JSON list of C-alpha atoms in Angstrom, two decimals:
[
{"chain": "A", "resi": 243, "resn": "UNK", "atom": "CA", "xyz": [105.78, 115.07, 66.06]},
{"chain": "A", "resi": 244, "resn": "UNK", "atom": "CA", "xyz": [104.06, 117.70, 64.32]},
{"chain": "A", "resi": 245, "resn": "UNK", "atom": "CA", "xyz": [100.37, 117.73, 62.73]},
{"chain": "A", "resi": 246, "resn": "UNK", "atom": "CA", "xyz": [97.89, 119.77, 61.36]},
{"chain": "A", "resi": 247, "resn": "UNK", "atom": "CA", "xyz": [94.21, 119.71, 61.32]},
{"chain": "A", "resi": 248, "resn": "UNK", "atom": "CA", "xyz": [91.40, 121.72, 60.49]},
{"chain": "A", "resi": 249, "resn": "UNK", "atom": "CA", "xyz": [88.19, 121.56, 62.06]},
{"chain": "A", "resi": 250, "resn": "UNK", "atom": "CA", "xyz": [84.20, 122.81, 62.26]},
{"chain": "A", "resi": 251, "resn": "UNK", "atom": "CA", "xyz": [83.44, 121.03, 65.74]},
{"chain": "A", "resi": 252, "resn": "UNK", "atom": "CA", "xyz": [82.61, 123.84, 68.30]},
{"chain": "A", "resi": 253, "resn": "UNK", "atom": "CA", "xyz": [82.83, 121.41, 71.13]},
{"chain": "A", "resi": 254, "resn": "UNK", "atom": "CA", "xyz": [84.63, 120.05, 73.98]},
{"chain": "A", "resi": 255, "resn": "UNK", "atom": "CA", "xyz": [87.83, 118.66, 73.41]},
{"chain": "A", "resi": 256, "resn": "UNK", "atom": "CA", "xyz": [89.22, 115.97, 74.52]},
{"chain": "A", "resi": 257, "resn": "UNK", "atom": "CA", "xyz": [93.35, 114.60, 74.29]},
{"chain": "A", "resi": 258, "resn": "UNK", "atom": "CA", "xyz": [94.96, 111.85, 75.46]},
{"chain": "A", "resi": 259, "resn": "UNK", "atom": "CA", "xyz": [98.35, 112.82, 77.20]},
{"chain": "A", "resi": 260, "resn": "UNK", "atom": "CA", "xyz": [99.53, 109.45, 78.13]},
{"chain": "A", "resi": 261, "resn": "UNK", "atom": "CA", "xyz": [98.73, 105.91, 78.36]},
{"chain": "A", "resi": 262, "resn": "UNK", "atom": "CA", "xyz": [100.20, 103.17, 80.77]},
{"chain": "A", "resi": 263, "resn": "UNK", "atom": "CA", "xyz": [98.38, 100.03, 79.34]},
{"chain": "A", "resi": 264, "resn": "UNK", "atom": "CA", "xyz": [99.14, 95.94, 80.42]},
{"chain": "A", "resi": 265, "resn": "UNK", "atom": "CA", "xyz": [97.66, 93.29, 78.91]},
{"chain": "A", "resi": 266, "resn": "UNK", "atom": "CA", "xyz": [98.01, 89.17, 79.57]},
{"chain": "A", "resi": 267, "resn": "UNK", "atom": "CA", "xyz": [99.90, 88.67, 75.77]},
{"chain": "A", "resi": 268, "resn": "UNK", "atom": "CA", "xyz": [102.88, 91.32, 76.82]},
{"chain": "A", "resi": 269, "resn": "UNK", "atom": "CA", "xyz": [103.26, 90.65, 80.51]},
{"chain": "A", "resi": 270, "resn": "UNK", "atom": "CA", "xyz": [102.02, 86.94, 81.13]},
{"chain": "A", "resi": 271, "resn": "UNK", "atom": "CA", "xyz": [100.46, 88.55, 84.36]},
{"chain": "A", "resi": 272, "resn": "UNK", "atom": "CA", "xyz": [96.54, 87.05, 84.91]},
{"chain": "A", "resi": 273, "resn": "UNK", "atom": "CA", "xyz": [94.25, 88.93, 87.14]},
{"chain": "A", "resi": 274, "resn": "UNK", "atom": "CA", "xyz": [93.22, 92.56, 86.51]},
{"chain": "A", "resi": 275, "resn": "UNK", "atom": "CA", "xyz": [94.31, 93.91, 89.53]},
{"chain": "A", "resi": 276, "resn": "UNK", "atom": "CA", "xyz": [98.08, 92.70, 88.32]},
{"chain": "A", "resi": 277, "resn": "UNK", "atom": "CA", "xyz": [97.31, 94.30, 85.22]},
{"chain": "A", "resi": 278, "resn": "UNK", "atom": "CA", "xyz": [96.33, 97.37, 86.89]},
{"chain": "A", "resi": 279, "resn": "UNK", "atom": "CA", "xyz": [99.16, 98.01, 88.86]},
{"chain": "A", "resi": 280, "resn": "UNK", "atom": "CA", "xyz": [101.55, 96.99, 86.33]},
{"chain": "A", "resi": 281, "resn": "UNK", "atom": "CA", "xyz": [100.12, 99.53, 84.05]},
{"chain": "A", "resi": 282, "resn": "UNK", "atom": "CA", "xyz": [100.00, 102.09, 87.25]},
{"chain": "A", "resi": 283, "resn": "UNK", "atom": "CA", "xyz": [103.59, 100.72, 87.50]},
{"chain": "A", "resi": 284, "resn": "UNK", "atom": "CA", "xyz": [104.68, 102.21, 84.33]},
{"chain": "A", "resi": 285, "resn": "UNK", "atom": "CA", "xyz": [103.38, 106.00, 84.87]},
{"chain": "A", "resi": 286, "resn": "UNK", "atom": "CA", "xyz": [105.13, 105.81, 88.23]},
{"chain": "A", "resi": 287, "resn": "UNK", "atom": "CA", "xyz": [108.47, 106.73, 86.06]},
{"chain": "A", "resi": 288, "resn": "UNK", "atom": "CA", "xyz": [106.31, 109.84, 84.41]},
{"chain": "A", "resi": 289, "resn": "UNK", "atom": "CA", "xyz": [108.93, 112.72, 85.91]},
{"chain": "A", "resi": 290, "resn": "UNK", "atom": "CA", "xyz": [107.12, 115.71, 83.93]},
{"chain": "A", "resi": 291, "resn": "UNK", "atom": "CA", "xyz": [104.07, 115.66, 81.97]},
{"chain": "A", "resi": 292, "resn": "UNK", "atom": "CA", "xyz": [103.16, 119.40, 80.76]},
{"chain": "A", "resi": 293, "resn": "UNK", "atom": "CA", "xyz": [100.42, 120.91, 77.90]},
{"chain": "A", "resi": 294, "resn": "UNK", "atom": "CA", "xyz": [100.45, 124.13, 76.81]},
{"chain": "A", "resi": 295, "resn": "UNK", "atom": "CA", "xyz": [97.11, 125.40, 74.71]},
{"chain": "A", "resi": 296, "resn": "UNK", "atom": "CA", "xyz": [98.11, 128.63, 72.40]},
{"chain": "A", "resi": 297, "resn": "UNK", "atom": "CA", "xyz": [101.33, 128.87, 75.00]},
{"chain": "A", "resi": 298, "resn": "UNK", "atom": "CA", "xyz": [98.89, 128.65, 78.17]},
{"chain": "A", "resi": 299, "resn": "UNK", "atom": "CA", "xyz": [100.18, 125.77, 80.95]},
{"chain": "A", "resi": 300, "resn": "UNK", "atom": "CA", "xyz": [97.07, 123.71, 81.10]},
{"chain": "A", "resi": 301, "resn": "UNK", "atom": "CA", "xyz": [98.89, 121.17, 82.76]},
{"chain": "A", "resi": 302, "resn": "UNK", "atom": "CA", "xyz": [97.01, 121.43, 86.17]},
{"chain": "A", "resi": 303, "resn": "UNK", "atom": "CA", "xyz": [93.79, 120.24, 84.29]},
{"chain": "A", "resi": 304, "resn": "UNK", "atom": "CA", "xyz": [95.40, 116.64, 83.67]},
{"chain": "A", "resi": 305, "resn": "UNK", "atom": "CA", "xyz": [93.45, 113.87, 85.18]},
{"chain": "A", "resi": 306, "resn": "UNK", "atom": "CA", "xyz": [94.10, 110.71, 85.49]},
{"chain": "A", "resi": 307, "resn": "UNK", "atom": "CA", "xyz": [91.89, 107.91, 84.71]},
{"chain": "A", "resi": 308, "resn": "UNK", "atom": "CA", "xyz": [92.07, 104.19, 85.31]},
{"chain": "A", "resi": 309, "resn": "UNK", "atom": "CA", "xyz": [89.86, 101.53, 84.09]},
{"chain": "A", "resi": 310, "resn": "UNK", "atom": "CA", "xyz": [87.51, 99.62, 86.25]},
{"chain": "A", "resi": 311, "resn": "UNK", "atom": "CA", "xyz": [86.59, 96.60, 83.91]},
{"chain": "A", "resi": 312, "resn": "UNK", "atom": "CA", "xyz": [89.13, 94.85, 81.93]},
{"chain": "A", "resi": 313, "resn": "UNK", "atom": "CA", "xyz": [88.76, 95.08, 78.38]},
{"chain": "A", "resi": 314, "resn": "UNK", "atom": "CA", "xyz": [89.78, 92.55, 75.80]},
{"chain": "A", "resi": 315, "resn": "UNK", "atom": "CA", "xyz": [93.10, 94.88, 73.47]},
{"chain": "A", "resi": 316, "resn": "UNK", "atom": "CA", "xyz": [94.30, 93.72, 70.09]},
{"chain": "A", "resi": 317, "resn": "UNK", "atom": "CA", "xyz": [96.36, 95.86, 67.72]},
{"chain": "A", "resi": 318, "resn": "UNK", "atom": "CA", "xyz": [95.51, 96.00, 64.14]},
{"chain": "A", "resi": 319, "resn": "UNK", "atom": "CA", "xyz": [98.28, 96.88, 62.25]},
{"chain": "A", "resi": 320, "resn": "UNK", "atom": "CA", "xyz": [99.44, 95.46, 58.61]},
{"chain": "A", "resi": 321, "resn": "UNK", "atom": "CA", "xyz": [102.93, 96.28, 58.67]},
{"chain": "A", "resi": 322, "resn": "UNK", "atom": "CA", "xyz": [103.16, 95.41, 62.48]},
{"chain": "A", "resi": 323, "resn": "UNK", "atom": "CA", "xyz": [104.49, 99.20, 63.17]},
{"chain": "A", "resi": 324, "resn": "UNK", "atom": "CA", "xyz": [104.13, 98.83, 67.02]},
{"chain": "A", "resi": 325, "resn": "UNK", "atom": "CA", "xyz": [106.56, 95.33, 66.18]},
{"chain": "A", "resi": 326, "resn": "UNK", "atom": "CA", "xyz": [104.89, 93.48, 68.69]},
{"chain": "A", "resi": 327, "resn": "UNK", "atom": "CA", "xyz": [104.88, 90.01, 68.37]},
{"chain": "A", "resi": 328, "resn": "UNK", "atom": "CA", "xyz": [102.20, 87.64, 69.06]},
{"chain": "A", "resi": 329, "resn": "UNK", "atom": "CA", "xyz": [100.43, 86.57, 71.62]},
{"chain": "A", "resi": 330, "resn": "UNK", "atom": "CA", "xyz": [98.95, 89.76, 71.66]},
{"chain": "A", "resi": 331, "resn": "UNK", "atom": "CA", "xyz": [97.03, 91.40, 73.45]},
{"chain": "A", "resi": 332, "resn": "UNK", "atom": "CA", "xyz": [94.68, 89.91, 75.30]},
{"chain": "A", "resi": 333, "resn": "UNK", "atom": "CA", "xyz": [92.49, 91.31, 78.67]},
{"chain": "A", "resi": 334, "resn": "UNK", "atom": "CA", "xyz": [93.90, 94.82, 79.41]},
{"chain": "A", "resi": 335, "resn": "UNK", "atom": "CA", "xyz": [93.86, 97.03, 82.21]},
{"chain": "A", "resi": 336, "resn": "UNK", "atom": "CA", "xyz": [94.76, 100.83, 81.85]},
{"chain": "A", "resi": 337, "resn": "UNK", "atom": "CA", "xyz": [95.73, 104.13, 83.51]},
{"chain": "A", "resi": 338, "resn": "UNK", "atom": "CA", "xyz": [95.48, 107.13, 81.63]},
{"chain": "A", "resi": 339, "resn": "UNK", "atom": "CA", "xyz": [96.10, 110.83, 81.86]},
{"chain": "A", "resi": 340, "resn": "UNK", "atom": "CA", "xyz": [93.44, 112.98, 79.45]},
{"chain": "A", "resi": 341, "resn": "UNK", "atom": "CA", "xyz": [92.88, 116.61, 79.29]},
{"chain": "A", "resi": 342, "resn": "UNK", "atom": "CA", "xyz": [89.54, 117.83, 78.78]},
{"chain": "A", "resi": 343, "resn": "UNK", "atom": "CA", "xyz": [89.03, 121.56, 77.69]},
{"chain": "A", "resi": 344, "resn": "UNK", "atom": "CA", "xyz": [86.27, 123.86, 76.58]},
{"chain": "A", "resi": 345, "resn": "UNK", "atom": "CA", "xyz": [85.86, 124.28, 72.53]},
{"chain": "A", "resi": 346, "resn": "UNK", "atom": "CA", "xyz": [88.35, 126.54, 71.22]},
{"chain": "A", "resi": 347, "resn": "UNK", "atom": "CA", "xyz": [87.41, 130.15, 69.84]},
{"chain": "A", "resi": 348, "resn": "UNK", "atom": "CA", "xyz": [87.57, 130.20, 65.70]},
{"chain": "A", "resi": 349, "resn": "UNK", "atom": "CA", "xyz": [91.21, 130.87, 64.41]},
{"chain": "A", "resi": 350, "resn": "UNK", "atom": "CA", "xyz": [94.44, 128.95, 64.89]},
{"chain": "A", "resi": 351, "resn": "UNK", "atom": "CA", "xyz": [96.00, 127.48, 67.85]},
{"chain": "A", "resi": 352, "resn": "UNK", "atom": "CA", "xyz": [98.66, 125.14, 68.89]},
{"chain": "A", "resi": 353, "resn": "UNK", "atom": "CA", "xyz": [98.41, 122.58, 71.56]},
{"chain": "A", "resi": 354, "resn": "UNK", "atom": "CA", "xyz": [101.89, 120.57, 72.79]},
{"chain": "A", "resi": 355, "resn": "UNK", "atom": "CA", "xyz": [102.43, 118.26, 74.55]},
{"chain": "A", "resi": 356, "resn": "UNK", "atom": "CA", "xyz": [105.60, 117.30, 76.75]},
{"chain": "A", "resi": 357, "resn": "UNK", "atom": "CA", "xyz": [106.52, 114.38, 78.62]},
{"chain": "A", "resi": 358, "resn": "UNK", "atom": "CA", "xyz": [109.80, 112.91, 80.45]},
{"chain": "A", "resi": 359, "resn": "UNK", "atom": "CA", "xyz": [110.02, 109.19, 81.61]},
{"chain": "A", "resi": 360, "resn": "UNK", "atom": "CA", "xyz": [112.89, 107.64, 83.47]},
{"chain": "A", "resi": 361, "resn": "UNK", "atom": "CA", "xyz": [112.71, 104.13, 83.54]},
{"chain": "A", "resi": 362, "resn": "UNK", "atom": "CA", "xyz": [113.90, 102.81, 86.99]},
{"chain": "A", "resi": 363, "resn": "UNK", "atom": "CA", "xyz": [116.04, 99.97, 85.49]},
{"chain": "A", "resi": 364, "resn": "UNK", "atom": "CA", "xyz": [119.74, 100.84, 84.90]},
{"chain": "A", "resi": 365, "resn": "UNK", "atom": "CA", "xyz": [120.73, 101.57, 81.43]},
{"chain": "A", "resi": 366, "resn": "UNK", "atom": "CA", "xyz": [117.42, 102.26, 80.01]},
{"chain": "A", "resi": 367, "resn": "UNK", "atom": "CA", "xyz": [117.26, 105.59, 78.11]},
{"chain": "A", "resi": 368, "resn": "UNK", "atom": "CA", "xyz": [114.81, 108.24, 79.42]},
{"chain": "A", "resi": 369, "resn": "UNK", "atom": "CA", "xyz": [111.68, 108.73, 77.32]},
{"chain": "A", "resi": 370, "resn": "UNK", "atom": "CA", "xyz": [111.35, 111.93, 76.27]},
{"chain": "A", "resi": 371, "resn": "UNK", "atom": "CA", "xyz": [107.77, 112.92, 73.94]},
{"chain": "A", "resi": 372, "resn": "UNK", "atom": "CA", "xyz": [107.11, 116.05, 72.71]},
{"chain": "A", "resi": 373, "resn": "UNK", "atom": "CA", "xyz": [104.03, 116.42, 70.40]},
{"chain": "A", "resi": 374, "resn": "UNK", "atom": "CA", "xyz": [102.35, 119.65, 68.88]},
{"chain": "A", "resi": 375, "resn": "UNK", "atom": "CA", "xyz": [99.45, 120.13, 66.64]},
{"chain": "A", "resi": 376, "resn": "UNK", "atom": "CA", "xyz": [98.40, 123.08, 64.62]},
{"chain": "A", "resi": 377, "resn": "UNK", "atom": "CA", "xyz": [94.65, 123.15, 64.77]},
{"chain": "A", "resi": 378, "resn": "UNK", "atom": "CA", "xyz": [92.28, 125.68, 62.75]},
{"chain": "A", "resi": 379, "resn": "UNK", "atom": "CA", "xyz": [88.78, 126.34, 64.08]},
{"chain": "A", "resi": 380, "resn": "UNK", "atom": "CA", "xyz": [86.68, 127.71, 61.46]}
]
């Protein structure tokens, strides 16, 4: 995946790396601490998870984040890309990964993103995401 944006923000930055996210409509599980670990579950498989910033490993700055409170997660989508069907979604429970990093000197720069899953069932085929952006500070 490959996108391009231009922006004035002389900020913090903030990117989501990767989401493992269970709610009551998908799994039929109940209590948020099964919701928790299923979501905790499905990073478990995560076998390499690296971001580069302008070519620099910033990988070691990953951290991982899980919710404390459930939250109620719906998906709003008219064409139903995601093709989930309903019940959906219901009380959610989530582990993330995020990268926070200071803002970004004016000029171009590319962040990417890599990550490998391998799912432990037999026969599945191994995730692989790779995402970059082009980003210009001005």
């Amino acid at each position: 995946m490959q996108r391009i944006k231009s922006v004035r923000l002389h900020l913090p930055s903030y990117l989501s790396i990767y989401e493992g996210e269970c709610s009551q409509g998908e799994n039929h599980l109940q209590t948020p601490a099964q919701l928790l670990s299923c979501a905790q579950d499905s990073n478990k498989v995560i076998k390499m998870m690296q971001v580069k910033v302008d070519g620099s490993d910033v990988s070691s700055n990953i951290v991982r984040e899980s919710t404390s409170q459930p939250f109620v997660y719906t998906i709003k989508s008219s064409d139903n890309a995601f093709g989930i069907k309903p019940p959906c979604c219901g009380v959610a429970m989530d582990e993330s990964y995020e990268l926070f990093f200071k803002p970004l000197p004016k000029g171009d720069h590319t962040i990417s993103v890599e990550v490998i899953r391998v799912p432990l069932q037999p026969n599945q085929p191994v995730e692989h995401d790779l995402a970059n952006w082009n980003i210009k500070v001005a």
